[in-house]
PDB file of C-alpha atoms in Angstrom:
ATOM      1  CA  UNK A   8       0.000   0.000   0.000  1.00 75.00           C
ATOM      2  CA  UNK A   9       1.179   3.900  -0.919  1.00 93.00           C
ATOM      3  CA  UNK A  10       1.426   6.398   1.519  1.00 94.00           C
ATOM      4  CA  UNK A  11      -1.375   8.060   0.236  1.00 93.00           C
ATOM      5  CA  UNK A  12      -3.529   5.129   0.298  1.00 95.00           C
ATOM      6  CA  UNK A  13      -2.147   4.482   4.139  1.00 96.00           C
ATOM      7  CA  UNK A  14      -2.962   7.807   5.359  1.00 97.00           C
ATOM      8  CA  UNK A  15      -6.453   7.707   4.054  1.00 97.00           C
ATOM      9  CA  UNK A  16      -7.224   4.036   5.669  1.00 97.00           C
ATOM     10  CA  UNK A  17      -5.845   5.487   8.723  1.00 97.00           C
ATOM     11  CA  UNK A  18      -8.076   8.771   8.718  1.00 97.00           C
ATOM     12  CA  UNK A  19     -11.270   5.913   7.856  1.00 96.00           C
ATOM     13  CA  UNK A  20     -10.100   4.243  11.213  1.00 96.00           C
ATOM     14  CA  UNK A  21     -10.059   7.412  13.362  1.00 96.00           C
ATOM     15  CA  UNK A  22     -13.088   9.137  11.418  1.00 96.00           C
ATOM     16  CA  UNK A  23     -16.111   6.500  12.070  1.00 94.00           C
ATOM     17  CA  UNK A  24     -19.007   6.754   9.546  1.00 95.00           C
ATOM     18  CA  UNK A  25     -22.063   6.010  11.786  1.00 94.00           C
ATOM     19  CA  UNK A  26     -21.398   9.374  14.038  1.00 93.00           C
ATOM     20  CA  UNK A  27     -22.011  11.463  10.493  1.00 93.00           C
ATOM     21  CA  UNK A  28     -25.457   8.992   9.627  1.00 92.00           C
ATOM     22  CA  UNK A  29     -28.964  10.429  11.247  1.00 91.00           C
ATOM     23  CA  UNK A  30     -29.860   7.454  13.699  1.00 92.00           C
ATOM     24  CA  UNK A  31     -32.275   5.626  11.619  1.00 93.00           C
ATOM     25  CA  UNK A  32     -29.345   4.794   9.154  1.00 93.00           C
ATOM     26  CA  UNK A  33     -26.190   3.784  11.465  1.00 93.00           C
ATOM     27  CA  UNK A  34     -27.056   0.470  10.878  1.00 94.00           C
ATOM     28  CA  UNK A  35     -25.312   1.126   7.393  1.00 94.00           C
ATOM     29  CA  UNK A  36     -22.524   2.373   8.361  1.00 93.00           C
ATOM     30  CA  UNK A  37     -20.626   0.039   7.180  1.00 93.00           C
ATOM     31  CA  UNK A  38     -21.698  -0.905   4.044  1.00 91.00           C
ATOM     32  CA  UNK A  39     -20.009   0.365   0.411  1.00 90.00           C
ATOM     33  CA  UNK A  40     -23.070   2.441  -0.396  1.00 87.00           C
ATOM     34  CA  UNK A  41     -24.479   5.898  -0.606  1.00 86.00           C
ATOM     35  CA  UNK A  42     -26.423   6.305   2.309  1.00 86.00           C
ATOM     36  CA  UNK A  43     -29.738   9.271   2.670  1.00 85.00           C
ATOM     37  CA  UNK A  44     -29.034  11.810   5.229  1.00 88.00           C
ATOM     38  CA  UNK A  45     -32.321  13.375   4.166  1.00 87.00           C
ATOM     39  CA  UNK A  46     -32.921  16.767   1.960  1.00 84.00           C
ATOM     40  CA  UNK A  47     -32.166  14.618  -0.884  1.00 82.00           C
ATOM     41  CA  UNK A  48     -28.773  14.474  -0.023  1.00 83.00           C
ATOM     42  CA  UNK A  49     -27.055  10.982   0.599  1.00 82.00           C
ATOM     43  CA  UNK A  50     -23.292  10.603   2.607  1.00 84.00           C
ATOM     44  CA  UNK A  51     -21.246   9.151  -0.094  1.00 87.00           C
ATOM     45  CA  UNK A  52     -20.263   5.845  -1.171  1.00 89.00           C
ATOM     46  CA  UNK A  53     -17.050   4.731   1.233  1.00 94.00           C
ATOM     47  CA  UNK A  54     -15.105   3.769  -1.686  1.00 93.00           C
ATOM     48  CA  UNK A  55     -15.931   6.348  -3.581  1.00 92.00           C
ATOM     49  CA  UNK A  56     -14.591   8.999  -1.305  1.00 95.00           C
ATOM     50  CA  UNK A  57     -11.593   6.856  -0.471  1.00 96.00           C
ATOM     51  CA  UNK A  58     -10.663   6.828  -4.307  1.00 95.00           C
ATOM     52  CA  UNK A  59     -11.454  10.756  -3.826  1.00 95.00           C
ATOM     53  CA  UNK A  60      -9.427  11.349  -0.839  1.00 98.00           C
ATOM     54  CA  UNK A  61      -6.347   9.425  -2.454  1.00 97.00           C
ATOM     55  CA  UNK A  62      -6.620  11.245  -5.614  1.00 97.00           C
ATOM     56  CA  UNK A  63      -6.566  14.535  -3.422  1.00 98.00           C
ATOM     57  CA  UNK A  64      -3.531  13.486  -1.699  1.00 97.00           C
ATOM     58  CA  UNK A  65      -4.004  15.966   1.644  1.00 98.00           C
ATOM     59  CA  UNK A  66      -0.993  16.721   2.927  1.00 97.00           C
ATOM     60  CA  UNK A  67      -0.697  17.489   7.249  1.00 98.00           C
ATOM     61  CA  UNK A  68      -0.510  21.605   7.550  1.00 98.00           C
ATOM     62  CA  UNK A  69      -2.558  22.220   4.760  1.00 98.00           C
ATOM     63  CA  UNK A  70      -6.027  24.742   4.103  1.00 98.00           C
ATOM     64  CA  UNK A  71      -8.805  22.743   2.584  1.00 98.00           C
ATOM     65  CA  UNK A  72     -12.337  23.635   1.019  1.00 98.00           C
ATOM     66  CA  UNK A  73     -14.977  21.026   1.148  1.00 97.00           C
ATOM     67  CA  UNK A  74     -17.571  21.883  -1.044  1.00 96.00           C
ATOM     68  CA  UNK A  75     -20.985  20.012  -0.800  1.00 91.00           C
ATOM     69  CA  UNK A  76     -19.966  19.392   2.353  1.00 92.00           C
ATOM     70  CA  UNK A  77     -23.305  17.280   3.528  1.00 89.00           C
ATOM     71  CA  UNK A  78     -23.121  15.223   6.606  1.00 92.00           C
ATOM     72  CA  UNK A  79     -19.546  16.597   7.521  1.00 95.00           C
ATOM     73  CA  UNK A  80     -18.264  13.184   7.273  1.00 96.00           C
ATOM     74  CA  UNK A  81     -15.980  14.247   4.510  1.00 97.00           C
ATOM     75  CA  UNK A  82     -15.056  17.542   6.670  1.00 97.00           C
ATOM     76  CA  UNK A  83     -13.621  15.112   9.292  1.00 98.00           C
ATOM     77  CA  UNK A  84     -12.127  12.884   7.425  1.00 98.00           C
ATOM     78  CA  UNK A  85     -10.067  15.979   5.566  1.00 98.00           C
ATOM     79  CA  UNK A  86      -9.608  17.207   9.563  1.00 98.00           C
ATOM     80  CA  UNK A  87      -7.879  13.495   9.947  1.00 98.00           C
ATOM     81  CA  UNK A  88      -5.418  13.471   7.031  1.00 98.00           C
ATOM     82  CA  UNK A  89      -4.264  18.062   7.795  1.00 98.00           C
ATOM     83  CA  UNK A  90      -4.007  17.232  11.170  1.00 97.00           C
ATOM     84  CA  UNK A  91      -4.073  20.694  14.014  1.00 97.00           C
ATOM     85  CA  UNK A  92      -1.484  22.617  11.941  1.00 97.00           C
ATOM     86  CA  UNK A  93      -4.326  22.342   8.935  1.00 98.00           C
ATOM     87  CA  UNK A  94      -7.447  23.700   8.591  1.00 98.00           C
ATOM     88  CA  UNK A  95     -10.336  22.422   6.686  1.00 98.00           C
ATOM     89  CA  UNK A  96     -13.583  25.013   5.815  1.00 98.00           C
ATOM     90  CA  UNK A  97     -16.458  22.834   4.767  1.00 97.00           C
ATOM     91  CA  UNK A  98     -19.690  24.339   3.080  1.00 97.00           C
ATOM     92  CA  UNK A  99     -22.933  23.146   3.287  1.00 94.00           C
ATOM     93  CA  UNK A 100     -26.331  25.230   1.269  1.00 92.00           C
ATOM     94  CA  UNK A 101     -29.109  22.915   3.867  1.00 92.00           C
ATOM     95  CA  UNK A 102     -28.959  24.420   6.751  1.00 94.00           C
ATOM     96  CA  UNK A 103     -30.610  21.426   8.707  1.00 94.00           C
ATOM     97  CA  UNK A 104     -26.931  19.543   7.123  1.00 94.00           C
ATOM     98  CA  UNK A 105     -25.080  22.436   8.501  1.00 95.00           C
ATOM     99  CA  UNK A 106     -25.870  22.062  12.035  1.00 95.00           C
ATOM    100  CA  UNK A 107     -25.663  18.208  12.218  1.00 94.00           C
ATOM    101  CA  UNK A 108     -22.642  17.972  10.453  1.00 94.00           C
ATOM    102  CA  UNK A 109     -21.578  20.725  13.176  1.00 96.00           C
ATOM    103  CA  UNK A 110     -22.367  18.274  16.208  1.00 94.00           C
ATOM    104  CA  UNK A 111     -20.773  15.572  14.651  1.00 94.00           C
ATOM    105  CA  UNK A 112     -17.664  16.934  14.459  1.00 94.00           C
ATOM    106  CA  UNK A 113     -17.981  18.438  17.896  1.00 92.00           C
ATOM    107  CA  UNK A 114     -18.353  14.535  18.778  1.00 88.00           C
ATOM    108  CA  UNK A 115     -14.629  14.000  17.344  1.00 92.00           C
ATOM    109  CA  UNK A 116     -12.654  17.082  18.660  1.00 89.00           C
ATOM    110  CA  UNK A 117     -11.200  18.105  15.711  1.00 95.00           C
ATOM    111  CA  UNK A 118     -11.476  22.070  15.999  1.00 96.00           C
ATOM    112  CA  UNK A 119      -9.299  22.992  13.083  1.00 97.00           C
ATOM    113  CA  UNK A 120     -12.336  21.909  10.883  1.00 97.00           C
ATOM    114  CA  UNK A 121     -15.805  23.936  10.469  1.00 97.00           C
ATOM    115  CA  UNK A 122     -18.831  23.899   8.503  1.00 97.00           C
ATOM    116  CA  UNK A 123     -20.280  26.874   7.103  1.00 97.00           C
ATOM    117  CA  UNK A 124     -23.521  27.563   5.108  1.00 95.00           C
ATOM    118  CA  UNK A 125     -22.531  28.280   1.664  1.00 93.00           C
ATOM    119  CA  UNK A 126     -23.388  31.777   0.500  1.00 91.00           C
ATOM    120  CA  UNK A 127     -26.608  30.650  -2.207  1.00 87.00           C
ATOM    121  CA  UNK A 128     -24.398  33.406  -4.032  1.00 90.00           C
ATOM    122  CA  UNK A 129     -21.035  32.076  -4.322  1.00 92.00           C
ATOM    123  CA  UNK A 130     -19.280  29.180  -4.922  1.00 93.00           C
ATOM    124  CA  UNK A 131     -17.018  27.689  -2.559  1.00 95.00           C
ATOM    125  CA  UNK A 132     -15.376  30.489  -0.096  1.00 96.00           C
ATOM    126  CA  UNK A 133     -13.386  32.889  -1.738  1.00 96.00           C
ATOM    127  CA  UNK A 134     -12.544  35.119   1.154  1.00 95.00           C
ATOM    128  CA  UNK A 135     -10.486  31.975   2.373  1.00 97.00           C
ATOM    129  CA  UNK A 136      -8.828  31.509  -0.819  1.00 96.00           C
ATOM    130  CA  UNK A 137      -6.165  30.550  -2.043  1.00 98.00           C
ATOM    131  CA  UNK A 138      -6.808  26.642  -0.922  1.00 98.00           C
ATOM    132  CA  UNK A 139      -4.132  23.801  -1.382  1.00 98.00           C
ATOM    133  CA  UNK A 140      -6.951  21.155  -1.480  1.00 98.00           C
ATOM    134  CA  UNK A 141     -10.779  21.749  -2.583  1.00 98.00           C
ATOM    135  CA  UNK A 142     -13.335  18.598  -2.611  1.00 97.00           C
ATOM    136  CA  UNK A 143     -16.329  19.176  -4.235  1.00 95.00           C
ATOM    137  CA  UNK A 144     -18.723  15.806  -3.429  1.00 90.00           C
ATOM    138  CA  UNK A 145     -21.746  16.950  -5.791  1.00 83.00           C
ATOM    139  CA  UNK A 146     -21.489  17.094  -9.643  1.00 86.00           C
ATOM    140  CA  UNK A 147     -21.143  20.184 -11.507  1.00 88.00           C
ATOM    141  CA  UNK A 148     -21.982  20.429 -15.221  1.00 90.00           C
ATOM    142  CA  UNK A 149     -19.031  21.740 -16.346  1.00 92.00           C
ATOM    143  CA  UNK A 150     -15.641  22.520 -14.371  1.00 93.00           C
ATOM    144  CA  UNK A 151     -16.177  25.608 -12.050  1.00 93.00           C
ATOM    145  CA  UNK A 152     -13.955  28.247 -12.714  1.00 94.00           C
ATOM    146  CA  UNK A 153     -14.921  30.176  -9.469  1.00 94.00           C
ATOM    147  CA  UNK A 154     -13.291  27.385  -7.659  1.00 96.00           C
ATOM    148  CA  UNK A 155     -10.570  26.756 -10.099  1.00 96.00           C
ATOM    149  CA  UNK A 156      -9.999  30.617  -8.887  1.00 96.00           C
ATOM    150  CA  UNK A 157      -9.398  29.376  -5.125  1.00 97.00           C
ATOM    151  CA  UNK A 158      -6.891  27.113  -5.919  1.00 98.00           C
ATOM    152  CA  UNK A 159      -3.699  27.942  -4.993  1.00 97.00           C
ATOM    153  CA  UNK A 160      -0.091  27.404  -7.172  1.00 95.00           C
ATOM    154  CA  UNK A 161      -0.093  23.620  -7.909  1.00 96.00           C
ATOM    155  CA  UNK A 162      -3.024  23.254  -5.836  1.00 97.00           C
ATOM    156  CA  UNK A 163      -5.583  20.576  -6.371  1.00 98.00           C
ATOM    157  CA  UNK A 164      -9.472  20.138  -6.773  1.00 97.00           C
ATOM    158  CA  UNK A 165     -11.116  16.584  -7.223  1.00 97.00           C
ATOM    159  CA  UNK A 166     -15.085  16.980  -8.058  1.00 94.00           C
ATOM    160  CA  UNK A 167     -17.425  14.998 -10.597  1.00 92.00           C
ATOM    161  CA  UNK A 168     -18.437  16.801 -13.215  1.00 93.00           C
ATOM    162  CA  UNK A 169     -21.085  15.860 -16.018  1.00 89.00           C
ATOM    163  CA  UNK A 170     -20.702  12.152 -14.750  1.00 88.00           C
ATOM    164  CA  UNK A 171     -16.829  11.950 -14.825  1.00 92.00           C
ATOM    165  CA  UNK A 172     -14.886  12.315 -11.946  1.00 94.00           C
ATOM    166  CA  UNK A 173     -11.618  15.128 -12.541  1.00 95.00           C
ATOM    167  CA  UNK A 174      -8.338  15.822 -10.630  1.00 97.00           C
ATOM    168  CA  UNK A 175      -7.803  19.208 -10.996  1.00 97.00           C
ATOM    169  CA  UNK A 176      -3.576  21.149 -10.932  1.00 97.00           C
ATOM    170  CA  UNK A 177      -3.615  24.886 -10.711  1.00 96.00           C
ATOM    171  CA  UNK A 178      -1.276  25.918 -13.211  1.00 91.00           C
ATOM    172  CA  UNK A 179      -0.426  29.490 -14.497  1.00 90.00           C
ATOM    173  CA  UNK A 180      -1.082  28.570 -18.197  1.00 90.00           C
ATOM    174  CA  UNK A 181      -3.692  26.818 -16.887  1.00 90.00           C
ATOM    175  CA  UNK A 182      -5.563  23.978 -15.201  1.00 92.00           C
ATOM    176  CA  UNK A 183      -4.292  20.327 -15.583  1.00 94.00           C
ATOM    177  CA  UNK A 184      -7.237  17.911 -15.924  1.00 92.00           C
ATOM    178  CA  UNK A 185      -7.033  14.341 -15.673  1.00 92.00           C
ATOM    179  CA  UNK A 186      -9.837  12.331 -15.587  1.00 89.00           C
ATOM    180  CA  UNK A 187     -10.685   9.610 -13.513  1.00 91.00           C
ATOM    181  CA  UNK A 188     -13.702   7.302 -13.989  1.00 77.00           C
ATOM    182  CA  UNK A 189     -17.582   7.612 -13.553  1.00 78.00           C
ATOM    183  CA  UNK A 190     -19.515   8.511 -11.033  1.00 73.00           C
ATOM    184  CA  UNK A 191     -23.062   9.848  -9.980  1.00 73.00           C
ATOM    185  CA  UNK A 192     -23.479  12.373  -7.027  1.00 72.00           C
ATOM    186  CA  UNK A 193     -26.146  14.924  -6.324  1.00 67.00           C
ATOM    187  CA  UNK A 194     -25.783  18.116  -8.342  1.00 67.00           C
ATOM    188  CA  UNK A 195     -23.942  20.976  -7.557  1.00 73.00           C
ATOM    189  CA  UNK A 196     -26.104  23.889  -7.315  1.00 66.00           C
ATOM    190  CA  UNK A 197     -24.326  26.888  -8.065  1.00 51.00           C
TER     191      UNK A 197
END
């Protein structure tokens, strides 16, 4: 196993699933499936953001956006892999998803991570900007130059978009877009 793949099996171990599921659903915790947190909204496929997480590659130290930010599973698992010299800003448009995803994470003691609700009138949080890492965990049409934008130098963004997930390098002459598989999420309202 890589690093990378070692340091997000690790943050799975400290991060449990069942603490981000409403109580009906914990019994699911475990299994390799979207799950419904309600709103429409499901907490994503295990696997799924594993393969995202690895293709992220978080380093400790670093600022990271979390776009579609949901349960705040993904928030805390991001928390995990910066560690207390990171910071991780999760955003969230349901405000019912806001505050649970805020008591979760209260649950885990990981105060360098916070969920916000996202501005209905902006994408992602530019007043943060510029980010190292951005996850976006709902599917845009097209790629999203407003969060392209809050990338910083050789920063990266890994979102779905029209079906198809991307791995995103901020370059000066340009974004570097590899593509990585399909996927379906919930779409990215923006």
């Amino acid at each position: 196993m890589d690093e990378v793949s070692e340091r997000v099996e690790q943050a799975f171990a400290r991060t449990p699933r069942s603490g981000f599921l409403p109580e009906r659903e914990r019994h699911r915790a475990a299994e390799d499936g979207p799950v419904a947190i309600g709103d429409d909204q499901t907490n994503s496929q295990p696997s799924t953001v594993a393969a995202m997480l690895r293709l992220l590659d978080v380093r400790p130290g670093q600022l990271v956006l979390d776009v579609g930010s949901g349960s705040g599973w993904t928030t805390a698992l991001l928390a995990d892999l910066v560690g207390p010299e990171g910071q991780v800003i999760g955003v969230e448009r349901i405000p019912r998803l806001v505050e649970t995803s805020r008591a979760a994470l209260l649950g885990l003691d990981r105060p360098w991570a916070q969920v916000r609700h996202a501005d209905p009138d902006v994408l992602g949080a530019p007043g943060n900007a510029p980010f190292a890492r951005i996850l976006v965990s709902a599917e845009a049409r097209e790629l999203p130059e407003q969060l392209v934008d809050q990338l910083a130098p050789d920063g990266v963004m890994v979102l779905p978009v029209a079906g198809e997930m991307l791995r995103v390098v901020a370059h000066p002459e340009g974004p570097r877009v590899t593509r990585h598989g399909r996927y379906r999420f919930v779409p990215l309202i923006s």
